[in-house]
XYZ file of C-alpha atoms in Angstrom:
664
model
C 0.000 0.000 0.000
C 1.483 3.369 -0.984
C 1.764 6.092 1.589
C 2.309 9.599 0.341
C 1.408 13.152 1.145
C -1.774 14.265 -0.588
C -0.937 15.772 -3.975
C -1.363 19.472 -4.550
C -4.765 20.267 -6.009
C -6.637 23.446 -6.800
C -9.460 24.119 -4.380
C -12.996 23.958 -5.705
C -14.418 27.398 -6.549
C -17.023 27.283 -3.788
C -15.628 30.240 -1.887
C -15.158 33.906 -2.537
C -12.322 35.053 -4.818
C -10.681 36.902 -1.909
C -10.209 33.606 -0.105
C -8.373 31.865 -2.944
C -4.918 33.173 -2.089
C -5.427 32.433 1.611
C -6.645 28.902 0.889
C -3.707 28.161 -1.400
C -1.208 29.324 1.223
C -3.124 27.505 3.954
C -3.126 24.270 1.938
C 0.628 24.550 1.389
C 1.154 25.127 5.135
C -0.797 21.948 5.875
C 1.102 19.864 3.303
C 4.403 20.869 4.890
C 3.219 19.488 8.232
C 1.656 16.211 7.145
C 3.468 13.000 7.991
C 3.946 10.979 4.764
C 4.537 7.823 6.833
C 1.345 8.102 8.874
C -0.354 4.790 9.628
C 1.515 2.564 7.130
C -0.572 -0.437 6.166
C -3.810 1.406 7.002
C -3.756 4.763 5.206
C -3.286 4.992 1.432
C -2.840 8.637 0.453
C -3.028 7.900 -3.285
C -6.479 6.355 -2.879
C -7.542 8.623 0.026
C -8.574 5.365 1.701
C -8.131 4.122 5.276
C -8.517 0.409 6.021
C -8.342 -0.135 9.785
C -6.248 -2.936 11.220
C -8.110 -4.714 14.065
C -4.749 -5.647 15.604
C -3.794 -1.974 15.996
C -4.832 -0.955 19.541
C -5.091 2.695 18.457
C -7.759 1.888 15.866
C -11.267 1.412 17.260
C -11.990 -1.706 15.246
C -12.597 -5.263 16.394
C -13.339 -8.592 14.757
C -16.500 -10.647 15.167
C -15.703 -13.326 17.756
C -17.778 -16.030 16.041
C -15.429 -18.701 14.688
C -15.113 -18.536 10.916
C -16.716 -15.103 10.621
C -13.873 -12.622 11.070
C -15.882 -9.624 9.861
C -14.453 -6.321 11.183
C -16.784 -4.625 13.633
C -16.953 -1.430 15.604
C -15.562 -1.919 19.100
C -18.584 -2.679 21.254
C -19.656 -4.858 24.166
C -21.310 -7.680 22.195
C -18.256 -8.549 20.117
C -20.455 -9.717 17.209
C -21.134 -8.352 13.743
C -24.753 -7.423 12.991
C -25.784 -10.772 11.369
C -24.167 -12.824 14.144
C -25.672 -10.560 16.796
C -29.149 -11.098 15.341
C -28.539 -14.843 15.091
C -27.467 -14.915 18.742
C -30.650 -13.150 19.830
C -32.809 -15.547 17.781
C -30.988 -18.627 19.093
C -31.809 -18.057 22.756
C -28.443 -19.635 23.622
C -25.848 -18.430 26.059
C -22.838 -16.704 24.557
C -20.634 -19.788 25.028
C -23.225 -22.147 23.496
C -23.810 -19.862 20.536
C -20.121 -19.427 19.689
C -19.587 -23.195 19.877
C -22.528 -24.063 17.607
C -23.031 -21.166 15.197
C -21.508 -21.024 11.734
C -21.842 -17.863 9.695
C -23.446 -18.389 6.303
C -22.424 -15.923 3.608
C -25.339 -15.414 1.261
C -24.054 -12.412 -0.632
C -20.860 -10.580 -1.409
C -19.950 -7.506 0.575
C -17.094 -5.058 0.847
C -15.386 -7.118 3.533
C -15.023 -10.253 1.425
C -15.399 -8.753 -2.053
C -17.715 -10.018 -4.761
C -17.812 -13.628 -5.969
C -15.814 -14.366 -9.121
C -17.294 -15.737 -12.330
C -17.351 -19.566 -12.392
C -15.650 -19.685 -15.797
C -12.044 -20.797 -15.026
C -10.372 -18.220 -17.271
C -12.549 -15.300 -16.130
C -11.854 -13.064 -13.136
C -14.850 -10.782 -13.524
C -17.505 -10.395 -10.842
C -20.322 -12.925 -10.780
C -23.710 -11.330 -11.398
C -26.152 -14.189 -12.154
C -26.001 -17.974 -11.698
C -22.339 -17.666 -10.741
C -21.407 -16.043 -14.053
C -20.345 -12.545 -15.045
C -22.680 -10.509 -17.254
C -20.956 -11.456 -20.542
C -20.764 -15.167 -19.809
C -24.290 -15.254 -18.419
C -25.623 -13.780 -21.664
C -23.590 -16.308 -23.663
C -24.889 -19.147 -21.503
C -28.500 -18.053 -21.997
C -27.987 -18.445 -25.751
C -26.066 -21.729 -25.485
C -28.028 -23.626 -22.838
C -30.831 -24.685 -25.222
C -28.473 -26.453 -27.594
C -28.940 -30.234 -27.685
C -26.527 -32.125 -25.412
C -24.907 -28.988 -24.017
C -22.863 -29.540 -20.851
C -22.321 -26.403 -18.788
C -19.004 -27.526 -17.272
C -17.588 -28.471 -20.675
C -18.940 -25.247 -22.138
C -17.194 -23.170 -19.457
C -13.923 -25.084 -19.840
C -13.824 -24.383 -23.575
C -14.229 -20.611 -23.233
C -11.369 -18.214 -23.916
C -10.428 -15.278 -21.638
C -12.280 -12.025 -22.133
C -10.582 -8.668 -22.294
C -8.996 -7.382 -19.058
C -11.463 -6.213 -16.440
C -11.718 -2.454 -16.039
C -12.413 -1.150 -12.568
C -14.999 1.436 -11.650
C -13.831 5.011 -12.213
C -14.595 5.927 -8.582
C -11.317 6.234 -6.663
C -10.434 3.042 -4.709
C -13.511 1.155 -5.950
C -12.307 -2.304 -7.002
C -15.586 -3.416 -8.533
C -15.927 -4.056 -12.221
C -17.283 -1.257 -14.376
C -20.462 -2.449 -16.023
C -21.634 0.685 -17.814
C -20.376 2.908 -20.588
C -20.031 5.786 -18.116
C -17.232 3.872 -16.376
C -19.130 3.086 -13.180
C -19.763 -0.220 -11.465
C -23.325 -1.341 -10.962
C -23.507 0.090 -7.411
C -22.137 3.521 -8.304
C -24.175 3.643 -11.511
C -27.339 3.225 -9.460
C -26.239 6.017 -7.093
C -25.341 8.233 -10.069
C -28.788 7.812 -11.609
C -30.432 8.736 -8.306
C -28.247 11.830 -7.895
C -28.656 12.906 -11.524
C -32.424 12.640 -11.196
C -32.473 14.865 -8.110
C -30.029 17.366 -9.647
C -31.838 17.411 -13.006
C -28.639 16.397 -14.844
C -28.566 14.181 -17.901
C -27.386 10.647 -17.100
C -25.154 10.601 -20.176
C -23.407 13.895 -19.350
C -19.753 12.767 -19.308
C -18.445 15.935 -17.633
C -21.056 15.721 -14.879
C -20.451 12.046 -14.179
C -16.680 12.657 -13.989
C -17.140 15.459 -11.445
C -19.600 13.372 -9.468
C -17.324 10.296 -9.409
C -14.323 12.340 -8.269
C -15.874 12.874 -4.835
C -17.588 9.525 -4.316
C -16.305 7.008 -1.772
C -15.952 3.324 -2.644
C -18.119 0.798 -0.836
C -16.938 0.944 2.777
C -17.057 -1.506 5.660
C -17.075 -0.530 9.333
C -13.255 -0.454 9.491
C -12.820 1.871 6.507
C -13.199 5.522 5.564
C -12.459 7.620 2.491
C -11.621 11.321 2.292
C -12.646 11.511 -1.375
C -16.009 13.231 -0.648
C -14.201 16.244 0.838
C -12.903 19.254 -1.040
C -9.126 19.201 -1.657
C -8.452 21.681 1.162
C -10.794 19.888 3.567
C -8.989 16.623 2.755
C -5.733 18.183 3.932
C -7.425 19.637 7.005
C -9.052 16.368 8.029
C -5.829 14.420 7.528
C -3.878 16.995 9.552
C -6.427 16.836 12.378
C -6.350 13.034 12.468
C -2.552 13.020 12.585
C -2.505 15.548 15.427
C -4.994 13.468 17.404
C -2.871 10.400 16.718
C 0.175 12.169 18.150
C -1.746 12.562 21.425
C -2.631 8.856 21.325
C -6.344 9.471 20.870
C -8.075 6.434 19.348
C -9.163 6.596 15.724
C -12.706 5.460 14.983
C -13.240 4.878 11.236
C -16.994 5.037 11.755
C -16.744 8.472 13.411
C -14.506 9.728 10.588
C -16.970 8.407 8.013
C -19.825 10.246 9.721
C -17.784 13.446 9.927
C -16.757 13.277 6.260
C -20.386 12.870 5.208
C -21.292 16.081 7.043
C -18.291 18.026 5.756
C -18.639 17.103 2.075
C -20.064 20.528 1.145
C -17.545 22.550 3.193
C -14.769 24.088 1.029
C -12.537 24.609 4.064
C -12.996 23.720 7.726
C -10.907 26.722 8.802
C -13.190 29.149 6.940
C -16.468 27.302 7.525
C -17.805 29.670 10.183
C -21.426 28.964 11.081
C -21.775 26.530 8.187
C -19.728 23.979 10.102
C -22.039 21.006 10.755
C -21.255 20.896 14.449
C -22.818 24.340 14.781
C -25.834 23.444 12.645
C -26.621 20.173 14.404
C -25.269 20.590 17.938
C -27.451 19.665 20.904
C -29.911 16.895 21.589
C -31.671 17.424 18.274
C -28.707 16.226 16.218
C -30.662 13.585 14.351
C -28.565 10.757 13.022
C -25.289 11.988 14.529
C -23.656 9.557 16.923
C -21.653 10.673 19.923
C -18.428 9.530 18.255
C -19.104 11.664 15.184
C -20.129 14.651 17.284
C -16.978 14.374 19.413
C -14.748 14.044 16.356
C -16.346 17.023 14.617
C -15.773 19.026 17.773
C -12.160 17.867 18.005
C -11.415 18.435 14.318
C -12.694 21.983 14.485
C -10.494 22.707 17.488
C -7.444 21.212 15.750
C -7.989 23.228 12.585
C -8.831 26.472 14.401
C -5.622 26.175 16.423
C -3.585 25.321 13.324
C -5.089 28.212 11.350
C -4.102 30.622 14.128
C -0.540 29.287 13.917
C -0.669 29.720 10.132
C -1.724 33.358 10.656
C 1.130 33.938 13.110
C -1.018 34.295 16.228
C 0.978 33.719 19.444
C -1.311 31.733 21.775
C 0.710 32.803 24.829
C -0.302 36.445 24.279
C -3.999 35.701 24.719
C -5.704 36.065 28.062
C -7.299 32.597 27.906
C -4.819 29.834 27.174
C -5.818 26.603 25.529
C -3.104 24.423 27.027
C -3.062 22.004 24.094
C -2.401 24.892 21.713
C 0.063 26.653 23.995
C 1.931 23.388 24.529
C 3.015 23.609 20.878
C 4.891 26.788 21.850
C 5.796 25.750 25.418
C 6.610 22.013 25.207
C 7.204 21.842 28.968
C 3.424 21.875 29.478
C 3.252 18.375 28.005
C 5.311 17.085 30.927
C 2.540 17.626 33.455
C 0.376 14.952 35.030
C -2.055 15.242 32.112
C -1.098 14.207 28.562
C -3.216 17.137 27.309
C -5.323 14.871 25.093
C -8.484 16.862 25.700
C -9.336 20.523 25.591
C -8.014 22.289 28.666
C -8.147 26.043 29.169
C -6.688 28.448 31.704
C -8.260 31.879 32.107
C -5.729 34.452 33.267
C -8.582 36.949 33.335
C -9.591 35.473 36.693
C -6.611 37.385 38.098
C -8.172 40.869 38.171
C -5.093 42.957 38.993
C -3.159 43.648 35.806
C 0.247 43.750 37.531
C -0.298 40.321 39.107
C -1.736 38.848 35.905
C 1.219 40.056 33.825
C 3.686 38.653 36.364
C 1.970 35.258 36.256
C 1.857 35.194 32.455
C 5.511 36.236 32.232
C 6.455 33.389 34.583
C 4.353 30.946 32.526
C 6.078 32.005 29.290
C 9.654 31.985 30.597
C 9.975 29.486 33.469
C 9.047 26.356 31.457
C 6.465 25.062 33.950
C 4.627 21.800 33.415
C 0.837 21.841 33.270
C 0.509 20.763 36.914
C 2.715 23.603 38.215
C 1.050 26.161 35.956
C -2.391 25.248 37.246
C -1.271 25.445 40.867
C 0.387 28.841 40.497
C -2.711 30.040 38.659
C -4.918 28.879 41.560
C -2.631 30.684 44.017
C -2.863 33.942 42.066
C -6.653 33.703 41.739
C -6.957 33.284 45.526
C -4.661 36.263 46.133
C -6.511 38.334 43.532
C -9.878 37.723 45.192
C -8.456 38.713 48.564
C -6.965 41.912 47.133
C -10.278 42.801 45.453
C -11.744 43.275 48.924
C -9.161 45.943 49.786
C -10.095 49.659 49.443
C -8.663 50.097 45.917
C -9.030 46.461 44.889
C -5.249 46.006 44.909
C -5.008 47.598 41.467
C -2.063 49.896 42.277
C 0.932 47.738 43.246
C 2.807 50.755 44.609
C 0.202 51.349 47.346
C 0.167 47.842 48.814
C 1.206 47.506 52.460
C 1.805 45.016 55.252
C -1.935 44.863 55.992
C -2.620 43.832 52.402
C -0.240 40.893 52.764
C -2.118 39.887 55.909
C -5.428 40.025 54.016
C -3.992 37.820 51.261
C -2.795 35.228 53.790
C -6.250 35.183 55.385
C -7.699 34.617 51.926
C -5.555 31.514 51.519
C -6.780 30.210 54.877
C -10.379 30.452 53.618
C -9.685 29.034 50.148
C -11.956 26.222 48.949
C -11.831 23.797 46.020
C -14.365 23.448 43.187
C -16.650 21.387 45.437
C -16.742 24.136 48.049
C -14.574 22.158 50.472
C -11.833 23.900 52.430
C -8.341 23.092 51.204
C -6.180 21.193 53.671
C -3.831 23.377 55.687
C -0.804 21.821 54.009
C -2.153 22.590 50.531
C -3.029 26.140 51.595
C 0.570 26.533 52.717
C 1.902 25.232 49.403
C -0.300 27.655 47.443
C 0.772 30.579 49.626
C 4.410 29.667 49.038
C 3.771 29.586 45.273
C 2.307 33.101 45.432
C 5.290 34.574 47.248
C 7.674 32.708 44.924
C 5.960 34.465 42.018
C 6.487 37.866 43.653
C 10.192 37.119 44.115
C 10.426 35.940 40.507
C 8.729 39.110 39.266
C 11.064 41.348 41.232
C 14.140 39.532 39.918
C 12.834 39.682 36.328
C 11.975 43.375 36.572
C 8.276 42.899 35.801
C 7.281 43.965 39.340
C 9.512 47.011 39.731
C 6.450 49.039 40.662
C 5.447 46.702 43.496
C 5.689 48.305 46.925
C 8.702 47.082 48.961
C 6.306 46.821 51.921
C 4.292 44.122 50.168
C 6.487 41.281 51.418
C 5.994 38.237 53.577
C 6.798 38.536 57.279
C 7.847 35.067 58.495
C 6.454 35.615 61.979
C 2.988 36.706 60.868
C 2.314 35.502 57.347
C 2.230 31.754 57.706
C -0.434 29.063 57.744
C -0.216 26.730 60.685
C -0.362 23.155 59.500
C -3.138 21.328 61.305
C -2.299 17.862 62.562
C -3.374 15.426 59.893
C -5.166 13.373 62.511
C -7.395 16.343 63.372
C -8.285 16.931 59.719
C -8.858 13.345 58.693
C -10.531 11.732 61.694
C -13.986 12.678 60.480
C -13.337 11.163 57.054
C -12.380 7.670 58.238
C -14.682 4.733 57.488
C -15.813 3.014 60.722
C -14.504 -0.496 61.335
C -18.081 -1.821 61.422
C -18.634 -0.562 57.871
C -15.305 -2.015 56.704
C -16.411 -5.452 57.938
C -19.653 -5.142 55.969
C -17.728 -4.161 52.849
C -15.478 -7.191 53.295
C -18.566 -9.385 53.294
C -19.621 -8.156 49.851
C -16.365 -8.212 47.872
C -17.974 -10.751 45.531
C -20.052 -7.865 44.131
C -17.005 -5.780 43.205
C -16.932 -5.006 39.485
C -20.352 -6.532 38.763
C -21.787 -4.805 35.696
C -18.619 -2.728 35.324
C -17.279 -3.383 31.789
C -13.511 -3.150 31.582
C -12.112 -3.595 28.086
C -11.889 -7.251 27.087
C -11.521 -8.598 30.635
C -14.084 -11.286 31.545
C -16.343 -10.489 34.544
C -14.510 -12.806 36.952
C -11.187 -11.136 36.104
C -12.731 -7.688 36.600
C -13.922 -8.779 40.043
C -10.513 -10.204 40.942
C -8.658 -7.067 39.824
C -10.833 -4.590 41.699
C -10.968 -6.886 44.743
C -7.167 -6.767 44.835
C -7.197 -2.978 44.507
C -9.711 -2.741 47.361
C -7.610 -4.933 49.665
C -4.507 -2.838 48.964
C -6.413 0.404 49.578
C -7.849 -0.956 52.824
C -4.652 -2.478 54.221
C -1.929 -0.062 53.134
C -3.396 3.446 53.124
C -1.750 4.286 49.817
C -3.254 6.982 47.667
C -5.576 5.732 44.883
C -3.135 6.788 42.151
C -0.312 4.972 43.952
C -2.354 1.772 44.125
C -3.418 2.065 40.487
C 0.205 2.542 39.390
C 1.777 -0.391 41.259
C 4.374 -2.385 39.339
C 3.618 -5.998 38.515
C 6.542 -7.040 40.764
C 5.387 -4.932 43.715
C 5.978 -7.660 46.347
C 9.268 -8.342 48.107
C 9.937 -10.964 50.785
C 12.589 -9.924 53.292
C 13.445 -11.257 56.762
C 10.319 -13.343 56.977
C 7.801 -10.666 55.967
C 6.333 -9.229 52.791
C 6.829 -5.637 51.750
C 4.829 -3.654 49.214
C 7.029 -1.719 46.787
C 5.195 1.443 45.760
C 5.907 4.833 44.196
C 5.197 8.024 46.131
C 3.810 10.084 43.245
C 3.190 13.180 45.323
C 6.659 13.243 46.862
C 8.322 11.957 43.676
C 10.026 9.178 45.596
C 10.042 5.862 43.797
C 10.213 2.305 45.067
C 9.234 2.969 48.676
C 8.690 -0.088 50.861
C 5.843 -0.788 53.256
C 5.525 -3.920 55.455
C 2.182 -5.645 54.818
C 0.224 -8.514 56.350
C 0.198 -12.014 54.885
C -3.470 -11.603 53.884
C -2.630 -8.556 51.780
C 0.299 -10.312 50.132
C -1.886 -13.342 49.371
C -4.445 -11.112 47.626
C -1.729 -9.607 45.425
C -0.196 -13.005 44.618
C -3.599 -14.478 43.725
C -4.207 -11.655 41.266
C -0.714 -12.028 39.797
C -1.510 -15.667 38.981
C -4.819 -14.715 37.328
C -3.175 -11.844 35.472
C -0.683 -14.160 33.719
C -3.478 -15.902 31.807
C -5.210 -12.740 30.573
C -4.928 -10.963 27.233
C -3.973 -7.483 28.441
C -2.999 -4.258 26.635
C 0.704 -4.322 25.801
C 1.156 -0.920 27.458
C 0.264 -2.503 30.828
C 2.923 -5.218 30.771
C 4.868 -3.648 33.660
C 1.907 -2.809 35.891
C -0.067 -4.909 38.355
C -3.470 -3.431 37.522
C -3.844 -3.102 33.731
C -5.355 -0.207 31.824
C -8.632 -0.556 29.972
C -6.941 0.192 26.607
C -3.472 0.738 25.189
C -3.873 4.494 25.579
C -2.803 4.251 29.222
C -0.205 2.283 31.167
C -2.268 1.129 34.116
C -5.640 1.299 35.848
C -6.945 4.853 35.895
C -7.705 6.114 39.401
C -10.955 7.572 38.057
C -12.099 4.102 36.959
C -11.092 2.770 40.373
C -13.212 5.442 42.062
C -16.217 4.798 39.818
C -16.036 1.057 40.421
C -15.781 1.477 44.209
C -18.748 3.847 44.301
C -20.812 1.595 42.019
C -19.983 -1.381 44.236
C -20.941 0.459 47.422
C -24.272 1.497 45.884
C -25.002 -2.143 44.956
C -24.680 -3.472 48.520
C -28.238 -4.111 49.773
C -27.767 -2.984 53.388
C -24.976 -0.939 54.935
C -25.479 -0.122 58.617
C -23.807 2.656 60.562
C -22.714 2.630 64.204
C -25.561 4.965 65.121
C -28.871 3.607 66.371
C -32.305 4.880 65.485
C -35.221 5.602 67.859
C -36.172 1.929 67.966
C -32.645 0.729 68.617
C -31.985 -0.452 65.047
C -28.880 0.717 63.173
C -29.279 3.726 60.919
C -28.083 3.445 57.292
C -24.504 4.539 56.707
C -23.951 7.506 54.395
C -22.537 5.747 51.325
C -21.190 8.976 49.851
C -18.459 8.816 52.515
C -16.993 5.649 50.979
C -14.526 6.413 48.205
C -10.942 5.276 47.517
C -9.193 8.085 49.382
C -11.320 7.446 52.479
C -9.423 4.195 53.032
C -6.240 6.251 53.417
C -7.898 8.307 56.152
C -9.063 5.103 57.818
C -5.598 3.561 57.717
C -4.093 6.708 59.210
C -6.565 6.832 62.080
C -6.213 3.132 62.869
C -2.425 3.432 62.795
C -2.492 6.462 65.072
C -4.795 4.826 67.599
C -2.621 1.713 67.555
C 0.508 3.840 68.108
C 2.122 2.461 64.976
C 1.906 5.563 62.855
C 5.606 5.348 62.054
C 5.352 1.880 60.487
C 6.022 2.665 56.878
C 3.518 5.513 56.666
C 4.981 8.284 54.575
C 3.034 11.295 53.447
C-alpha cells in the first residue's frame, strides 16, 4: 500500500475570490506538516482510503468473535457483527453455546469479502447471475438450449475475455459495467443523484465530477476522504494526525460520519457557522452519533488552532490559554500529570489585577512550567486576587500595597476552597501561599514587578499558615470499622456490571478486589495503588513488603511492610493476570489499563467502580442507632478510595504504629 502526502490540487471554486490566495497558502502550510509515513498499512494517500487494522490498539476496530466469521466490527460490548448478533438473539443460547454451535453463512458478497468471481475458469470478472459474469451469463442463456450442451464443458472451452476495467470511482475495485465507467452500485447512485439534480445521465463531464468525490463501498473499518474538497482533505488528515500524536483512538466510523457532514464545506478553517457541528449541535442532532459529534468538535479545534498558527497568532499572548495549543509553543506543558489529550483552558482573566496577571503570564512564558505547576500557580494567584479585590482600591495599584494587604492575602488563603466548596487542607493552603510569594520574588528579579511596593512582602512571623495535625483533619473522614467489615462481606459484588475492556467479569472482580484490599490495608493513595508495578511484592526477613511509588513526593520504590493476607491477595491476582490478554502498554503494571492508551488502571475508573460497588450493597449499617434501637443506614457517599487512606491513618495512630512505613 502506498503512503504519500496528498498531492497538490486546486481548491474547488465554492468560496469567494478573496479567499483563494489564503486557501492556497493555507493548503501549502498543511502539506508541509503532514506526515507521509502516517499509519503505514492502514492509510493509502493515493487512494484517500483508510482500512483499519483490528490488531492496531489505536484503531477502534474489532473482529466478530464467532469462529469462521472474522468480519471487522466497531468496538462494542457484544463482540459480534450485525448478522451474528441477530442470530445470537434468535438462538436463545448463552454466549458460550452460541459461539460453539453457530456457523456464519455468507449469502451475498460484501465489501469485507469482495464479490464472488465468475465460475468460468479463465474469467476473473464479478459474478452477477447464476455464478457467471454478465458477458458469460448472456452467452450461456444463448447456449443452454443447444442439444446435449454440458455447462461444465462449455465453461472449460471458453477463452479469456478482455482485461477487467475497474470502476472510475477512486479506490472502488468493482468491475465497471456501464459505458459511463461506473460499477453497478455507483451507476445506481449516479442515476439517483442525476435525477435529483436534473442532470442528464449521459453527461460525461457531470459524471466525472460526481465520481471524483464519491467514496468506494466501505465496511465498518474503513473511511475515504474523497467526498471532501481538496483543502478539507488536507485539514481532516492533519487533524487526524494531530490526534494520533496525542494517542487518541481513531474510529473509522466516526470519521466516516464526519466526512459525510463536511462534504459541502470548502474549508474547515473558513467554515464559520456553516460547520455542521454548529448546525446540528445539541440533543436534536438527528442521526449523529456521539463519536461523530466528538470528532467534529475535536477536528474543528485542531484546525482552528492550526489556522491561528498559520496566521502567526501567538497563543501565549492571549488572556485565555488553551493548554493544548500553547503546549506547541511551550513544550514543557506536556510534561505535566495530564497528557493534554483533551481541551483544557486556563483563564488568566480570573486574576483581576493587571500587575499580578502580567507577572503570572511572564512566569508561565519563561519558566518552562509543566501543566501541573502552571495550574497550581494560577490557583494561588486567583486566591490572592480575590483577597486583594476586597481591599479599598481592589489592589489595582501595586505601589500602594502595604503590610496589611499581605495579611489580608494570607487570610484569603486560609479560607480558600476547592471546586466542590470544600476547604483546602492546611498543608495545601501553605503550598499555594508559598507559590504566590515565589511568584512575587520571581517578578522582582525579572523586573516585571519594579512598581510593586517594597512593603508588600511576607513577614515570616505573621504571614504563615499553621499546619493542622493530619489526625485532626482526617478523623472525620475515616470509614468506621463496622462498615469495613460489611464491605469485606460483599467483595464478591465488586466489578459486577462494570465493563472493563476485554476482561471477563470474573477477572474484573478479581482485579478490583485486589485494589480494594490494597487500599484498605496499606493506606496508599488511589493513584499509587493504580500505578503499582507488577513485581510490587518483596519478601525480606520473613515478611512481605509492598514496593510502591510516592507520586506526590516523587520518591520511587518505597517499601511498606504488609500482612500475609494482603500479600496473598496480590499473589492471587498475579496468577490470574498471567493468563489474561492485556494491553501491551500494561505489561509492567499490576493493575492493567482498559486500553493501550494508558499504562495502568486509571484512578478515576477505580473510584467509579468502588462507588458503584458500594451502591449495589443491599444494606450498609452505621454505628448509630435509630429511635427503635436499630442501626441507621450509613452515608454511602463517605466511601470512596481516598477514604481508606484516612481510615488507615486513624487506625495506625490509635494503635501507636503511625511510624510503620507511613509516609506522606
